[in-house]
Short mmCIF file of C-alpha atoms in Angstrom, two decimals:
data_model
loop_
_atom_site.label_atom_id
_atom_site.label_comp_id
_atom_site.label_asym_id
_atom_site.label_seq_id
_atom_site.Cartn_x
_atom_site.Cartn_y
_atom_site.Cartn_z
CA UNK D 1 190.61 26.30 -13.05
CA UNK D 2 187.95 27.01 -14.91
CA UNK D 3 186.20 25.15 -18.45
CA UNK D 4 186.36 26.56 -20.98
CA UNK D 5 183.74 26.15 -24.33
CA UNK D 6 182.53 22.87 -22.96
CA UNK D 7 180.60 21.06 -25.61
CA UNK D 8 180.75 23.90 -28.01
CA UNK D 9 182.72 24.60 -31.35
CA UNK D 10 186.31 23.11 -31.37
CA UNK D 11 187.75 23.63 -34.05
CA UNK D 12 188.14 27.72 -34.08
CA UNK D 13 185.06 28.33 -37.13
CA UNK D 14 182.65 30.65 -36.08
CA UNK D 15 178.67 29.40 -35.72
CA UNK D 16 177.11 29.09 -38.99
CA UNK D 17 180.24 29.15 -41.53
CA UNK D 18 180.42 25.49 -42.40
CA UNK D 19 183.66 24.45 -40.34
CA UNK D 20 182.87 23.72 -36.78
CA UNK D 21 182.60 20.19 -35.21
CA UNK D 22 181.15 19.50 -32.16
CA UNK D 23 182.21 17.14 -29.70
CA UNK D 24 179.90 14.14 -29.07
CA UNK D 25 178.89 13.66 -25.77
CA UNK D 26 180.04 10.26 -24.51
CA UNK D 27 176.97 7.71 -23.21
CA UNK D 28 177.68 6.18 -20.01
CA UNK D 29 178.98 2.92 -21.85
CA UNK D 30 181.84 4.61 -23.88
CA UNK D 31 182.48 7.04 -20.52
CA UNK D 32 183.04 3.68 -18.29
CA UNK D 33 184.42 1.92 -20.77
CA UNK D 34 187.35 4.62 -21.18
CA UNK D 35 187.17 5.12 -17.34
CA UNK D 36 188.43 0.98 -17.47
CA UNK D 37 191.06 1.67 -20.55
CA UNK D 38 192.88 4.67 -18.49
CA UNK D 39 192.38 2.52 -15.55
CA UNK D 40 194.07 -0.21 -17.24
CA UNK D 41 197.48 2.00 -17.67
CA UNK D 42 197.90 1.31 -14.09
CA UNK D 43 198.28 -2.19 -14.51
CA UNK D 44 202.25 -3.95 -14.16
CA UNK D 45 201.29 -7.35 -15.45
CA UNK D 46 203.99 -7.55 -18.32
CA UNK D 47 201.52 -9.87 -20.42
CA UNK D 48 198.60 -7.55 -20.70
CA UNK D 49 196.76 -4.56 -18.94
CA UNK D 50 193.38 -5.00 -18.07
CA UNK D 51 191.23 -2.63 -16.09
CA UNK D 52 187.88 -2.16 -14.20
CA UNK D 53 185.21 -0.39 -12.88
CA UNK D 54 181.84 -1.28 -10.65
CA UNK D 55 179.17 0.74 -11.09
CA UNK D 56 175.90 0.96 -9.60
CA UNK D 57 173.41 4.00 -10.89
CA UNK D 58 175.80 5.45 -13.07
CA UNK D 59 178.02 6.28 -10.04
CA UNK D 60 181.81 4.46 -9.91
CA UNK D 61 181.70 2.75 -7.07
CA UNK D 62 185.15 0.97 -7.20
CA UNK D 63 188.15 0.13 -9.96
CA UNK D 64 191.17 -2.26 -10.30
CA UNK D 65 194.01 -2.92 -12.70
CA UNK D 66 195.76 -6.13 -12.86
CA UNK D 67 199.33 -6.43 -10.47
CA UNK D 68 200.97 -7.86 -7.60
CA UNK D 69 199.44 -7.28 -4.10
CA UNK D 70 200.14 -4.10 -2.24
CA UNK D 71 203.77 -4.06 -1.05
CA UNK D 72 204.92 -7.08 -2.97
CA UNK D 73 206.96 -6.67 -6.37
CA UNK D 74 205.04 -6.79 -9.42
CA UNK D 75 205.94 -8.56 -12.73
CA UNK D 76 207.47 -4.94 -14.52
CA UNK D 77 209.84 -5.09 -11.48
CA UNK D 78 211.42 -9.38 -11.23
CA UNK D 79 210.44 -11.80 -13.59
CA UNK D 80 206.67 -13.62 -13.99
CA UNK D 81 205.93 -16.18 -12.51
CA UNK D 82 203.71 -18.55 -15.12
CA UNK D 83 202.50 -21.79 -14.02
CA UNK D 84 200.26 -23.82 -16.49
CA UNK D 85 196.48 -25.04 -15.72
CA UNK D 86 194.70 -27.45 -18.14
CA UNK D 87 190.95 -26.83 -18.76
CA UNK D 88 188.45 -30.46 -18.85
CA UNK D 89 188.26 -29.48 -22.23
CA UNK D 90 192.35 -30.18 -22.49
CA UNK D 91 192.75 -26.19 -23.75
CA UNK D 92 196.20 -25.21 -21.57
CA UNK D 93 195.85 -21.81 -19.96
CA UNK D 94 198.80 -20.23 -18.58
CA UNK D 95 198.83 -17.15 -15.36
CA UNK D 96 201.08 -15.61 -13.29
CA UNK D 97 201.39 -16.51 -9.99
CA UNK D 98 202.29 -12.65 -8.85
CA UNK D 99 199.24 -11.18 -10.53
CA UNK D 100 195.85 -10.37 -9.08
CA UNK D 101 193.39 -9.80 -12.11
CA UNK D 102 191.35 -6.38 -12.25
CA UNK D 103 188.35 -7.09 -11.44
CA UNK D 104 189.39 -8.92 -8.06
CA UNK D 105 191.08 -6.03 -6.89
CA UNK D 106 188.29 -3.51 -7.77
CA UNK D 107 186.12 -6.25 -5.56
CA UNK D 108 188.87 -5.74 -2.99
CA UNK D 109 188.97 -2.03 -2.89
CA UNK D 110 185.29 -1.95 -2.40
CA UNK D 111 185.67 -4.56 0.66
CA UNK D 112 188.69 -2.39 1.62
CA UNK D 113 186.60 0.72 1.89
CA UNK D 114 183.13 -0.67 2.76
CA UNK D 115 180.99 -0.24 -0.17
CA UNK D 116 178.90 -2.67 -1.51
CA UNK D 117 178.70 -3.85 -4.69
CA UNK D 118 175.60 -6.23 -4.79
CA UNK D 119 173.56 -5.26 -7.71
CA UNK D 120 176.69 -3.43 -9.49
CA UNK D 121 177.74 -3.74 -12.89
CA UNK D 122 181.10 -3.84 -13.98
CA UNK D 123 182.79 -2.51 -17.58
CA UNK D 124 186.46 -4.64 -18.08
CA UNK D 125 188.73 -4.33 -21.06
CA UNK D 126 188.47 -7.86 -21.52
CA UNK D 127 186.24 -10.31 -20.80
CA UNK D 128 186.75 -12.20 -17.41
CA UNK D 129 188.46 -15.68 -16.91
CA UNK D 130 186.30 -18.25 -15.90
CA UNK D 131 187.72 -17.67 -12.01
CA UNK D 132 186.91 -14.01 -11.78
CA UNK D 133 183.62 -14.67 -13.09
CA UNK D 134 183.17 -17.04 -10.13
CA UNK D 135 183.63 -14.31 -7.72
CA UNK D 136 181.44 -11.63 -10.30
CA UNK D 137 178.57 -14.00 -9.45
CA UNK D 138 179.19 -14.45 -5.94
CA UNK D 139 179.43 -10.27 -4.90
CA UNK D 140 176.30 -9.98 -7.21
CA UNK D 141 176.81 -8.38 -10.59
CA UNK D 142 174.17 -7.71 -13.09
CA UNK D 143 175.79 -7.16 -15.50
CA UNK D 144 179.61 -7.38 -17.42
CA UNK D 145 180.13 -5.00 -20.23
CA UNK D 146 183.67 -5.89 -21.90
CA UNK D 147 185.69 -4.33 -24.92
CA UNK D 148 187.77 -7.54 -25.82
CA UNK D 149 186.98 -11.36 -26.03
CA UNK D 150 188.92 -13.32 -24.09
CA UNK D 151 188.52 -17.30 -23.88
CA UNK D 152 184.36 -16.69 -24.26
CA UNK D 153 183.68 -20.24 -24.48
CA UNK D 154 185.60 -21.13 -21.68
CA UNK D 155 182.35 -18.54 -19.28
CA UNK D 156 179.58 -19.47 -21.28
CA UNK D 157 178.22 -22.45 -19.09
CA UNK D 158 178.55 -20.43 -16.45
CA UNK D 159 176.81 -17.12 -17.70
CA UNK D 160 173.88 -19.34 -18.83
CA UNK D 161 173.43 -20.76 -15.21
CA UNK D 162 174.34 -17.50 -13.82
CA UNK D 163 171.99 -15.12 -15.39
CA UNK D 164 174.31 -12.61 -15.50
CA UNK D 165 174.55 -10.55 -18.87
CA UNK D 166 177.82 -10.26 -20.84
CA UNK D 167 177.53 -7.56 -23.47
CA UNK D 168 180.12 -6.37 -25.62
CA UNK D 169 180.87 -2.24 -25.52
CA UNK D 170 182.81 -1.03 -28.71
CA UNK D 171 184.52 2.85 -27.63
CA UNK D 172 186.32 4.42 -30.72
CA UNK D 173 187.88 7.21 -30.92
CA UNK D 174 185.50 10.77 -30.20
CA UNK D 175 183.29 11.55 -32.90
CA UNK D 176 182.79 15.04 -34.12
CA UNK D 177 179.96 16.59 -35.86
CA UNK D 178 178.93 20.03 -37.19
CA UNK D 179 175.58 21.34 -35.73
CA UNK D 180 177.21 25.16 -35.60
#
């Protein structure tokens, strides 16, 4: 199959009359970041999809969605499992015993296929918990680029000692512009 008008007009005008838009390109933090959001339609945790990518040079190197482990019934399939963890700070945090969070199984599928990810980066649609971060630092990321906060203040001890860089990514929807 081949593409057709890539990056041209697309709305029908012809060049030059006033009513064609042009597609924006997407930068390489909006194209990873919606790389993660389709990724994250994969996901069976009932409480929230989340999704992943490493990358390394602009290249994906390796993604994961949040579910049960291969071959073992995920939460959209029996019930959740929740059990109930209490930070120092006394904040309660409650997980699912079933559920394996994205960016632990897009460091498993890299370990599962070989490829190293020391030196990667990795765009999630939410922050991490304070235990994937753990493993983030320990596989060597540079670098986490997120869409949504989630429990920030619960990482930020550990980002500070870490060195790693959290940056926020904001992806709306594709912009259009007339340059016909």
């Amino acid at each position: 199959m081949t593409e057709e008008n890539t990056g041209g007009c697309t709305c029908g005008g012809e060049v030059g009359d006033g009513h064609c838009e042009q597609e924006k390109r997407l930068g390489w933090h909006e194209y990873f970041m919606s790389v993660a959001r389709l990724i994250s339609q994969r996901a069976t945790c009932t409480r929230g999809h989340i999704g992943a990518v490493i990358v390394r040079d602009n290249n994906i190197l390796s993604t994961g969605y949040n579910g049960a482990p291969s071959g073992l019934p995920h939460c959209n399939e029996t019930n959740c499992r929740i059990y109930r963890s209490t930070h120092p700070d006394g904040t309660v945090e409650e997980n699912c015993v079933n559920t394996i969070h994205a960016e632990i199984n897009a460091i498993a599928q890299a370990a599962k296929h070989g490829v190293s990810i020391k030196d990667a980066d990795i765009y999630i649609t939410a922050s991490p918990c304070i235990h994937c971060l753990k493993v983030l630092i320990n596989v060597g990321i540079r670098t986490i680029y997120y869409e949504k906060p989630y429990k920030i203040e619960h990482i930020s001890e550990l980002l500070r000692l870490s060195g790693i860089r959290l940056v926020q990514v904001q992806v709306d929807g594709p912009e259009k512009h007339c340059s016909c």
